[in-house]
PDB file of C-alpha atoms and ligand atoms in Angstrom:
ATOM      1  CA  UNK U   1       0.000   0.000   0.000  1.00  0.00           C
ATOM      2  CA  UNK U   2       1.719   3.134  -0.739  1.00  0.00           C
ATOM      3  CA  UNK U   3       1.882   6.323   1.393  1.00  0.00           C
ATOM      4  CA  UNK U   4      -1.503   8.503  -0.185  1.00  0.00           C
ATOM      5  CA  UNK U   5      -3.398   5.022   0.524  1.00  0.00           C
ATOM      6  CA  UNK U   6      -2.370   4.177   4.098  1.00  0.00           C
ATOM      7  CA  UNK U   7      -3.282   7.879   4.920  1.00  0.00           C
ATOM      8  CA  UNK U   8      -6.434   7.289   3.096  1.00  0.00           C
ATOM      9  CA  UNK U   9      -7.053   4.404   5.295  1.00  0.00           C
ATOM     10  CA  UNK U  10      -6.410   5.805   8.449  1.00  0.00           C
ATOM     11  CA  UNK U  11      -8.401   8.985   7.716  1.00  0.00           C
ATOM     12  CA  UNK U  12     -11.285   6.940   6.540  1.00  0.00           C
ATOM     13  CA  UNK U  13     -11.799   8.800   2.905  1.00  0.00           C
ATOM     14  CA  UNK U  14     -11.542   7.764  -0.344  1.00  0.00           C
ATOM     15  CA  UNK U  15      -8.821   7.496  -2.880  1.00  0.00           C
ATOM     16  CA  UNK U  16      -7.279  10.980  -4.089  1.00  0.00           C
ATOM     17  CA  UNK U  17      -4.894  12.076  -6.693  1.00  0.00           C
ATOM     18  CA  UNK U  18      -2.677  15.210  -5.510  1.00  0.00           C
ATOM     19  CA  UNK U  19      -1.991  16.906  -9.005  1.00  0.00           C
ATOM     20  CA  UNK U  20      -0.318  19.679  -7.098  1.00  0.00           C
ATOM     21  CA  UNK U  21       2.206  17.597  -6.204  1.00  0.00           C
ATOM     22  CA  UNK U  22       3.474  17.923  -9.680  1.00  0.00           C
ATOM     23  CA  UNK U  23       7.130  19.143  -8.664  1.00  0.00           C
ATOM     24  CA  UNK U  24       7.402  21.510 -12.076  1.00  0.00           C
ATOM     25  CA  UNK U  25       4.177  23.077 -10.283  1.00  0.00           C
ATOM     26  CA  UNK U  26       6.175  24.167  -7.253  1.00  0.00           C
ATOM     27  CA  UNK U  27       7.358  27.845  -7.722  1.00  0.00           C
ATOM     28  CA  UNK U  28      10.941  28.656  -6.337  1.00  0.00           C
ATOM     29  CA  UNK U  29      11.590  29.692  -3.146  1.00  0.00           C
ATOM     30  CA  UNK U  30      11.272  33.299  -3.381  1.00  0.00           C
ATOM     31  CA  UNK U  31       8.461  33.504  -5.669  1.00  0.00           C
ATOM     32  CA  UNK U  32       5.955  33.011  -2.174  1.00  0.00           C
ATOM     33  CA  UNK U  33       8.030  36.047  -1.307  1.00  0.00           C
ATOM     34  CA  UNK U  34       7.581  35.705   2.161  1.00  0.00           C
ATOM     35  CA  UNK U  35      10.902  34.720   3.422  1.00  0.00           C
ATOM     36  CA  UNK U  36      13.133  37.798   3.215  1.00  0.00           C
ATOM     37  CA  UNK U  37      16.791  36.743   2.000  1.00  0.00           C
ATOM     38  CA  UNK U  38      19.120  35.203   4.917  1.00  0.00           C
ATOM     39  CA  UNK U  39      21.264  37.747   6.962  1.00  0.00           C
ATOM     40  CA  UNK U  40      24.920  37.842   6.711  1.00  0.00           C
ATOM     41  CA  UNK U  41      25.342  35.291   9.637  1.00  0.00           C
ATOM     42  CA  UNK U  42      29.083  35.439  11.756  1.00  0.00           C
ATOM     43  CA  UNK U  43      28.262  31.978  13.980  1.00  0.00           C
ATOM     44  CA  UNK U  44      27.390  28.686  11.497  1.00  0.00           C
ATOM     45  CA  UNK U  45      23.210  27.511  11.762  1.00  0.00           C
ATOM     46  CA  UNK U  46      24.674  24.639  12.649  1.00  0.00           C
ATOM     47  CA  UNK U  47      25.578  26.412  15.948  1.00  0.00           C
ATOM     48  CA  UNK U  48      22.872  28.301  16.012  1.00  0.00           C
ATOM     49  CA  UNK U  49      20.554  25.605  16.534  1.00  0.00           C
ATOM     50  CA  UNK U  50      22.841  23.588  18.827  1.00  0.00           C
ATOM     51  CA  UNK U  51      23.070  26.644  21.197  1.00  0.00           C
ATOM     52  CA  UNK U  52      19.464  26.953  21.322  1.00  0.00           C
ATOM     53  CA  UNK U  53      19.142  23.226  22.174  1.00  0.00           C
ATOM     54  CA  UNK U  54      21.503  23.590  24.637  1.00  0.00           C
ATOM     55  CA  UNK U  55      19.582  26.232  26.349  1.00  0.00           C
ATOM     56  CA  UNK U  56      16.711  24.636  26.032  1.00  0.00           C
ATOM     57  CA  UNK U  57      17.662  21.522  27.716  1.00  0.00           C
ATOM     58  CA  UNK U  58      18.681  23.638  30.775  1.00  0.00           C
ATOM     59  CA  UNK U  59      15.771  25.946  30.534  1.00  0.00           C
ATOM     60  CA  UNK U  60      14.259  26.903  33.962  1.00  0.00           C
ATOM     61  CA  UNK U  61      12.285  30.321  32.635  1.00  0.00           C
ATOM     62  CA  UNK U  62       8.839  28.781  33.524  1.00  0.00           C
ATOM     63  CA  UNK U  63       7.388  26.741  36.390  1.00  0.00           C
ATOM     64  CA  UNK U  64       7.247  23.631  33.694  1.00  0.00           C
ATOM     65  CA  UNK U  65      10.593  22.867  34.381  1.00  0.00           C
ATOM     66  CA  UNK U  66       9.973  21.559  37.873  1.00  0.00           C
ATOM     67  CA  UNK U  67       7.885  18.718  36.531  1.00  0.00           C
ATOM     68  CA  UNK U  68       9.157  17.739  32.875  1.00  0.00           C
ATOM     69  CA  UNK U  69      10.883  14.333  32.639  1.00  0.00           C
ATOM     70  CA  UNK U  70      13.082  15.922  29.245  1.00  0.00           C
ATOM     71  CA  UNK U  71      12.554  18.780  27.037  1.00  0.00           C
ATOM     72  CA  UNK U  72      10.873  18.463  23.214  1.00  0.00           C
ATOM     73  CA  UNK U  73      12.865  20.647  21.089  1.00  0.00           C
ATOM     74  CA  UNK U  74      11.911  19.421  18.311  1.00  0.00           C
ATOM     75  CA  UNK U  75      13.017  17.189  15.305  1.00  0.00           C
ATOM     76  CA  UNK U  76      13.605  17.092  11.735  1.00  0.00           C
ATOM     77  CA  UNK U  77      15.011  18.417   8.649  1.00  0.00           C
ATOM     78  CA  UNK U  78      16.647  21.372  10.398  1.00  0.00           C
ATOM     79  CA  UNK U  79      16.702  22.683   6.340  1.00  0.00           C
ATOM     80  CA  UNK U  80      13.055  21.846   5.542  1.00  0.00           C
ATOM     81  CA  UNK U  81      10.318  23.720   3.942  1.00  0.00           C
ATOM     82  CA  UNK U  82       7.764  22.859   5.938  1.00  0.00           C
ATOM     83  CA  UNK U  83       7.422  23.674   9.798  1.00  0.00           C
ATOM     84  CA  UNK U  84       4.658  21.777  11.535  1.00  0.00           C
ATOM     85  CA  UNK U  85       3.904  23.020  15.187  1.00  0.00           C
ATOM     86  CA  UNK U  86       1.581  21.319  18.001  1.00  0.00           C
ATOM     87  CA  UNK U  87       0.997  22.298  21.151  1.00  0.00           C
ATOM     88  CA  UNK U  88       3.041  20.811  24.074  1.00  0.00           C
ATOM     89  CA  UNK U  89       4.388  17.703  24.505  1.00  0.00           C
ATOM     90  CA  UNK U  90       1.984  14.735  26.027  1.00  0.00           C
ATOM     91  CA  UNK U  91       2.978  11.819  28.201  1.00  0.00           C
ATOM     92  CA  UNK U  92       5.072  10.253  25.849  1.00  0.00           C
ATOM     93  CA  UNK U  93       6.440  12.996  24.415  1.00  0.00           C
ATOM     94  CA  UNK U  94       7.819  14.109  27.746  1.00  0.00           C
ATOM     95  CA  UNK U  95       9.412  10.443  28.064  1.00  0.00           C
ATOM     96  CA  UNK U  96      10.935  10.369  24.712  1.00  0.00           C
ATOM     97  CA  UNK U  97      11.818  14.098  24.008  1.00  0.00           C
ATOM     98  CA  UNK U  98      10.283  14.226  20.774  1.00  0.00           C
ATOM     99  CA  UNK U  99       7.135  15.825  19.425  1.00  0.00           C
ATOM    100  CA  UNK U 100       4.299  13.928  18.217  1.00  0.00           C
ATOM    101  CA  UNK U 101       4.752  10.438  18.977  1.00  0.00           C
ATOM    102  CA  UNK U 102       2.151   7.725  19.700  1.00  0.00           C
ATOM    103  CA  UNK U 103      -0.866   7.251  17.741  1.00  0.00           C
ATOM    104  CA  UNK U 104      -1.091  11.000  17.651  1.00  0.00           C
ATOM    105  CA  UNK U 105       1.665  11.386  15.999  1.00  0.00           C
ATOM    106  CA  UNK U 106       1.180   8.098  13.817  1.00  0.00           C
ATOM    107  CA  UNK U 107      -1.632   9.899  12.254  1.00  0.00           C
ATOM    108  CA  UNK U 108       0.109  13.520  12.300  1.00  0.00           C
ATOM    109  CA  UNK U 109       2.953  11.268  10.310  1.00  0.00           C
ATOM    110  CA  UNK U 110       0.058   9.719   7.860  1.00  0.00           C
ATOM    111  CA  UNK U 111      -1.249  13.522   7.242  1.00  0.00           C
ATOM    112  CA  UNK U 112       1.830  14.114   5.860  1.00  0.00           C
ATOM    113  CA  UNK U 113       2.269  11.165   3.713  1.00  0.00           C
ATOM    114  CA  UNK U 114      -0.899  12.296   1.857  1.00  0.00           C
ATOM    115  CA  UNK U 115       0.424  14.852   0.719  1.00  0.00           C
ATOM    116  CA  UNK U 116       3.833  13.686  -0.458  1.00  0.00           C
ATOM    117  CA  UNK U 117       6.181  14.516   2.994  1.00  0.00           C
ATOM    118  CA  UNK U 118       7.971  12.026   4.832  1.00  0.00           C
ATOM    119  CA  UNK U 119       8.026  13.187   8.936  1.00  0.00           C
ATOM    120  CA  UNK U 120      12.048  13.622   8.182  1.00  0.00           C
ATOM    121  CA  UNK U 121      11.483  16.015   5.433  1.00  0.00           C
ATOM    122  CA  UNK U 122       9.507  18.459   7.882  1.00  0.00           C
ATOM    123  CA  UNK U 123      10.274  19.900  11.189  1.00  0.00           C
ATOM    124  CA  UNK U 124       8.347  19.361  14.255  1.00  0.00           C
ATOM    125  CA  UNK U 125       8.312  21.253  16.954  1.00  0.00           C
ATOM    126  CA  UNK U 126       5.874  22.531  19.410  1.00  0.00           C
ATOM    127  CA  UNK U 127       4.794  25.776  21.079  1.00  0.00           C
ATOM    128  CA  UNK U 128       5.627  24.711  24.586  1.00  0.00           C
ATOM    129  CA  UNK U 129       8.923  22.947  25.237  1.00  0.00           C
ATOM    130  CA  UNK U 130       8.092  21.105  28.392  1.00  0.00           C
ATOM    131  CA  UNK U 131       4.835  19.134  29.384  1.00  0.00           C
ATOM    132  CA  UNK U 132       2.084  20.699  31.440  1.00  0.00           C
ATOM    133  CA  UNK U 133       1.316  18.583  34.105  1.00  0.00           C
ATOM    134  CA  UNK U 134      -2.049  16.525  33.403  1.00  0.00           C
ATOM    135  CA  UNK U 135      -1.800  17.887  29.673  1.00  0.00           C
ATOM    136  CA  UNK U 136      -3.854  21.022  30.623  1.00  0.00           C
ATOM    137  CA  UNK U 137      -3.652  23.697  28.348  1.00  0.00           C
ATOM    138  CA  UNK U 138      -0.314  26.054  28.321  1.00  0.00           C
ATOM    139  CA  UNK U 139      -0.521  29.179  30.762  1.00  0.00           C
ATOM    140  CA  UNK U 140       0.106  32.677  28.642  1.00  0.00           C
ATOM    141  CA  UNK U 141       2.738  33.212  30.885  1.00  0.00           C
ATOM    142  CA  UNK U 142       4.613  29.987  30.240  1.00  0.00           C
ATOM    143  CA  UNK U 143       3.860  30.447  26.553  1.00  0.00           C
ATOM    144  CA  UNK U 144       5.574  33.976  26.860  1.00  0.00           C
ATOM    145  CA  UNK U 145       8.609  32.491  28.440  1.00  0.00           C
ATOM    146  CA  UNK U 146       8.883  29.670  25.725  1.00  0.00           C
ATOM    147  CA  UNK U 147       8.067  30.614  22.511  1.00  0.00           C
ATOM    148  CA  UNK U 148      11.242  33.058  22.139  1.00  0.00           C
ATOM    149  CA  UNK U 149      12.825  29.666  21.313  1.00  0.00           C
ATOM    150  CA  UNK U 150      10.542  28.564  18.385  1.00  0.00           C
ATOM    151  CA  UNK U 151      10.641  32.089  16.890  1.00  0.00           C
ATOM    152  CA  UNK U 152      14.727  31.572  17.223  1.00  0.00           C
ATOM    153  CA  UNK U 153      14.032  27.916  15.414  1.00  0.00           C
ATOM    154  CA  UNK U 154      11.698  29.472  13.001  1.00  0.00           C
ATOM    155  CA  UNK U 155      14.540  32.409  12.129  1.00  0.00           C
ATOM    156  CA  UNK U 156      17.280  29.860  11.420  1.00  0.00           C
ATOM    157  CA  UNK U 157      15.020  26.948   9.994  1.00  0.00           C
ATOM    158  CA  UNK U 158      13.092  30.049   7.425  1.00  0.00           C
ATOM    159  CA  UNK U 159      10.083  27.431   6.214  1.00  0.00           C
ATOM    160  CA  UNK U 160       8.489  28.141   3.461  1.00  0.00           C
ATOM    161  CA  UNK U 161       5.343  27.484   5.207  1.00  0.00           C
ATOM    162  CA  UNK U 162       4.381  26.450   8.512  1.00  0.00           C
ATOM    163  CA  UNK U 163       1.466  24.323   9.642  1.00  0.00           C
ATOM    164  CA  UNK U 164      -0.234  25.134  12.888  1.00  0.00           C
ATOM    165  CA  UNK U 165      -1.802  21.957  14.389  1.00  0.00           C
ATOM    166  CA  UNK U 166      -4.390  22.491  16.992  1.00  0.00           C
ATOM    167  CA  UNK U 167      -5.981  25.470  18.440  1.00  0.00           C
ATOM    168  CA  UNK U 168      -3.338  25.950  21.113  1.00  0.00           C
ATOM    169  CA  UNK U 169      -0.931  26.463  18.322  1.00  0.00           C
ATOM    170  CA  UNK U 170      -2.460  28.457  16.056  1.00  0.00           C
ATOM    171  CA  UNK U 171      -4.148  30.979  18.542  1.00  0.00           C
ATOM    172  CA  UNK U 172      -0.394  31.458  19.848  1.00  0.00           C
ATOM    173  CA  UNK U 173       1.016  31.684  16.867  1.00  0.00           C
ATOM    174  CA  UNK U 174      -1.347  34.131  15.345  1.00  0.00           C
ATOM    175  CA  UNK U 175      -1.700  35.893  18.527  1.00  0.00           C
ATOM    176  CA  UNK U 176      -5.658  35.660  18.427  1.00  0.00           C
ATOM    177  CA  UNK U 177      -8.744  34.203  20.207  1.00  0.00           C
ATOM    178  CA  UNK U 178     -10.534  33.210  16.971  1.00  0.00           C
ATOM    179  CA  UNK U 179     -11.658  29.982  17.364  1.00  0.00           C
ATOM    180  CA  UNK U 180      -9.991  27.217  15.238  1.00  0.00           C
ATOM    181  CA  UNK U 181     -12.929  26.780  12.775  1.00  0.00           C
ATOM    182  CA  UNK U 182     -12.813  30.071  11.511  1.00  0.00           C
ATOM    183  CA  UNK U 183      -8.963  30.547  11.188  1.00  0.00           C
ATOM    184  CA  UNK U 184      -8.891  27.441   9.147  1.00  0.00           C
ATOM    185  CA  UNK U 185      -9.698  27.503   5.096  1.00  0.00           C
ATOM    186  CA  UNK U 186      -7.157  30.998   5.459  1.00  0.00           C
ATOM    187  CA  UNK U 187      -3.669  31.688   4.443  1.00  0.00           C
ATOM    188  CA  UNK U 188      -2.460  33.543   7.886  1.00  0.00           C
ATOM    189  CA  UNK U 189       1.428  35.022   7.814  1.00  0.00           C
ATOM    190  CA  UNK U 190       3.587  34.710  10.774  1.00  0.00           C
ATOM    191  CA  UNK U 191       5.880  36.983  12.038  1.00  0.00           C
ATOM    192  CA  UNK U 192       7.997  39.829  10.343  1.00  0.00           C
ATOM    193  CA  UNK U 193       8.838  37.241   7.560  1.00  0.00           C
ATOM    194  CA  UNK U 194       5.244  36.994   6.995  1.00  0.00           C
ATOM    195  CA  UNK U 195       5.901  33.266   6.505  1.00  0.00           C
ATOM    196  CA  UNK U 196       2.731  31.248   5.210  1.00  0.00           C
ATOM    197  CA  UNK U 197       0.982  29.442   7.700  1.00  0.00           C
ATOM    198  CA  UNK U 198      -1.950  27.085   7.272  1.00  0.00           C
ATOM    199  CA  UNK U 199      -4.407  26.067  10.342  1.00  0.00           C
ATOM    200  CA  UNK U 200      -5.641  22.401  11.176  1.00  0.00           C
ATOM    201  CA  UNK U 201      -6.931  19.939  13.511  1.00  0.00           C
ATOM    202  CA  UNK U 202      -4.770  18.576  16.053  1.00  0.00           C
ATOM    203  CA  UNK U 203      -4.435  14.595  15.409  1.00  0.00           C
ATOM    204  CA  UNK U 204      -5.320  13.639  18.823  1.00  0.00           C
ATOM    205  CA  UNK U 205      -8.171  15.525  18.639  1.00  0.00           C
ATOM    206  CA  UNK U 206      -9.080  13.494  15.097  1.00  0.00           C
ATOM    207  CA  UNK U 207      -8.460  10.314  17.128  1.00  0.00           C
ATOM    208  CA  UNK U 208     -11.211  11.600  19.345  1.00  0.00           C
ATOM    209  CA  UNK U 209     -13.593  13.121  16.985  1.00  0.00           C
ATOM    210  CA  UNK U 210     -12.906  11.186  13.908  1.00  0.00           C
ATOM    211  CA  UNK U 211     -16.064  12.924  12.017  1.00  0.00           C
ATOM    212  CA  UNK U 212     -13.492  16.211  11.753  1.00  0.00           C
ATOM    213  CA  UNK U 213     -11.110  14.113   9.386  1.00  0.00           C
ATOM    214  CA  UNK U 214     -12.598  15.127   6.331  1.00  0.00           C
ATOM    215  CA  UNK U 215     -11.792  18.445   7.791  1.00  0.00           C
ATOM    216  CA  UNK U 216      -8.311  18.019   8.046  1.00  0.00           C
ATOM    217  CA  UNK U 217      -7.548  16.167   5.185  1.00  0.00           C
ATOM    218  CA  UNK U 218      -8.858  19.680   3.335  1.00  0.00           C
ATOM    219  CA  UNK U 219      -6.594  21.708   5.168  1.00  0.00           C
ATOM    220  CA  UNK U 220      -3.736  19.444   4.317  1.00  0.00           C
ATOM    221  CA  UNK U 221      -4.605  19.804   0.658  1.00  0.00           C
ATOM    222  CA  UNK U 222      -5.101  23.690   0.704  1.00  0.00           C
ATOM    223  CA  UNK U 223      -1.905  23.502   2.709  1.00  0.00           C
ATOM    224  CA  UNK U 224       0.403  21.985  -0.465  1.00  0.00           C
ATOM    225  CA  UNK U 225      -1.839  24.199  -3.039  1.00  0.00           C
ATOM    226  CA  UNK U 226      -0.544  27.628  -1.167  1.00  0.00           C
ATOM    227  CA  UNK U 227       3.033  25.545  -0.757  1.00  0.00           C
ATOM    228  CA  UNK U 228       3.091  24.805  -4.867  1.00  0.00           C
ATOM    229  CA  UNK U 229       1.494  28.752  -4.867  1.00  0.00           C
ATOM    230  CA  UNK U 230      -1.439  27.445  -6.553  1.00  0.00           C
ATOM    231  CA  UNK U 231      -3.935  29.575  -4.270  1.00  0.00           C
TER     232      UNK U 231
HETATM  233  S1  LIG D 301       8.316  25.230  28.808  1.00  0.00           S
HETATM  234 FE1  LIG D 301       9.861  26.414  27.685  1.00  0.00          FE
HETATM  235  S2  LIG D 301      10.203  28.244  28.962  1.00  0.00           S
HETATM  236 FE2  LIG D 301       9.230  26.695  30.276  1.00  0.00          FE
HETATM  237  S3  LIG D 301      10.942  25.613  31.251  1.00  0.00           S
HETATM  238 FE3  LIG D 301      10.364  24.458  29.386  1.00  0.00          FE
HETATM  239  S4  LIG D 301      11.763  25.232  27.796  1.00  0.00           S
HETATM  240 FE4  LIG D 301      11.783  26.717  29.485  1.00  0.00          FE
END
């Protein structure tokens, strides 16, 4: 079975062709013109992102550091177009140190095969960097102390588009109380770069509400179309 059908499978929906996918379809990099050209740069990315690991793995700026087991910074193709970000990490998350594992993350990784990305080809990271305790829902506070760190990932990674999975994450990122229905169907830009960012469900909430798939898999399709600039 190959990647677009296991997807299908696990979302429930029928088969689909993705004639977007059609790599002479996908404009160059700066024809989205939303990533402004990279700085002049005097330490390596390389370094870069290895110093902001390194602080992040000592990080005591918020009250979630009393309770994590390790910090999620976040994995991936530290050179990839796409930048997926959930919320915080979950139970096993906080065990493993890396976003989106579990079924949860087994479906965030079929989303992606459906439309043509392997999980190493994207990056994954997460608003919060830590695990609230019981899963509750990130304090503003802690969420001002952590998300320096993804906008830091964000500058060095520049995606070409971002996908912002779950209301947690897309009200932070867009700074706004909209509710998740109505920010989704949009293309919303993020930060000074005015990067591209695309809103959808969050897969564990799928798992629970499996009705709402449908739902996604559109967002993951309007997602490539304003990747191959199509929209
Ligand atoms: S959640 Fe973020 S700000 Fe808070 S301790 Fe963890 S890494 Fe630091």
């Amino acid at each position: 079975m190959d990647a677009r059908a296991t997807y299908l499978q696990a979302m429930g929906l029928e088969d689909w062709r993705l004639r977007e996918a059609d790599p002479r379809l996908t404009p160059p990099r700066q024809a989205l013109g939303a990533v402004p050209a990279p700085a002049a740069q005097l330490v390596p990315a390389g370094d870069q992102w290895n110093n902001i690991e390194i602080e992040v793995a000592a990080c005591i700026r918020c009250e979630l550091h009393q309770c994590r087991t390790r910090t999620v910074f976040g994995v991936g193709d530290r050179a990839a177009d796409w930048l997926v970000v959930g919320e915080a990490p979950g139970a096993e998350e906080d065990r493993q140190g890396e976003p989106f594992v579990g079924r949860a993350g087994g479906l965030l990784n079929s989303m992606l095969r459906g439309i043509g990305l392997a999980r190493e080809q994207v990056f994954i990271a997460n608003i919060l960097k830590c695990r609230p305790p019981n899963n509750r829902d990130p304090k503003p506070e802690e969420v001002a102390q952590c998300l320096p760190y993804l906008e830091r990932q964000v500058a060095l990674l520049k995606p070409r588009i971002m996908l912002a999975v779950g209301r947690i994450a897309a009200q932070n990122l867009l700074a706004t109380d909209t509710p998740i229905g109505k920010l989704r169907g949009s293309v919303h830009a993020f930060g000074a770069a005015k990067i591209p960012l695309v809103v959808t469900y969050h897969p564990a909430y799928l798992l629970r509400s499996p009705t709402e798939k449908r739902k996604a898999w559109e967002d993951l399709k309007f997602a490539r179309r304003v990747f191959n600039g199509i929209t």
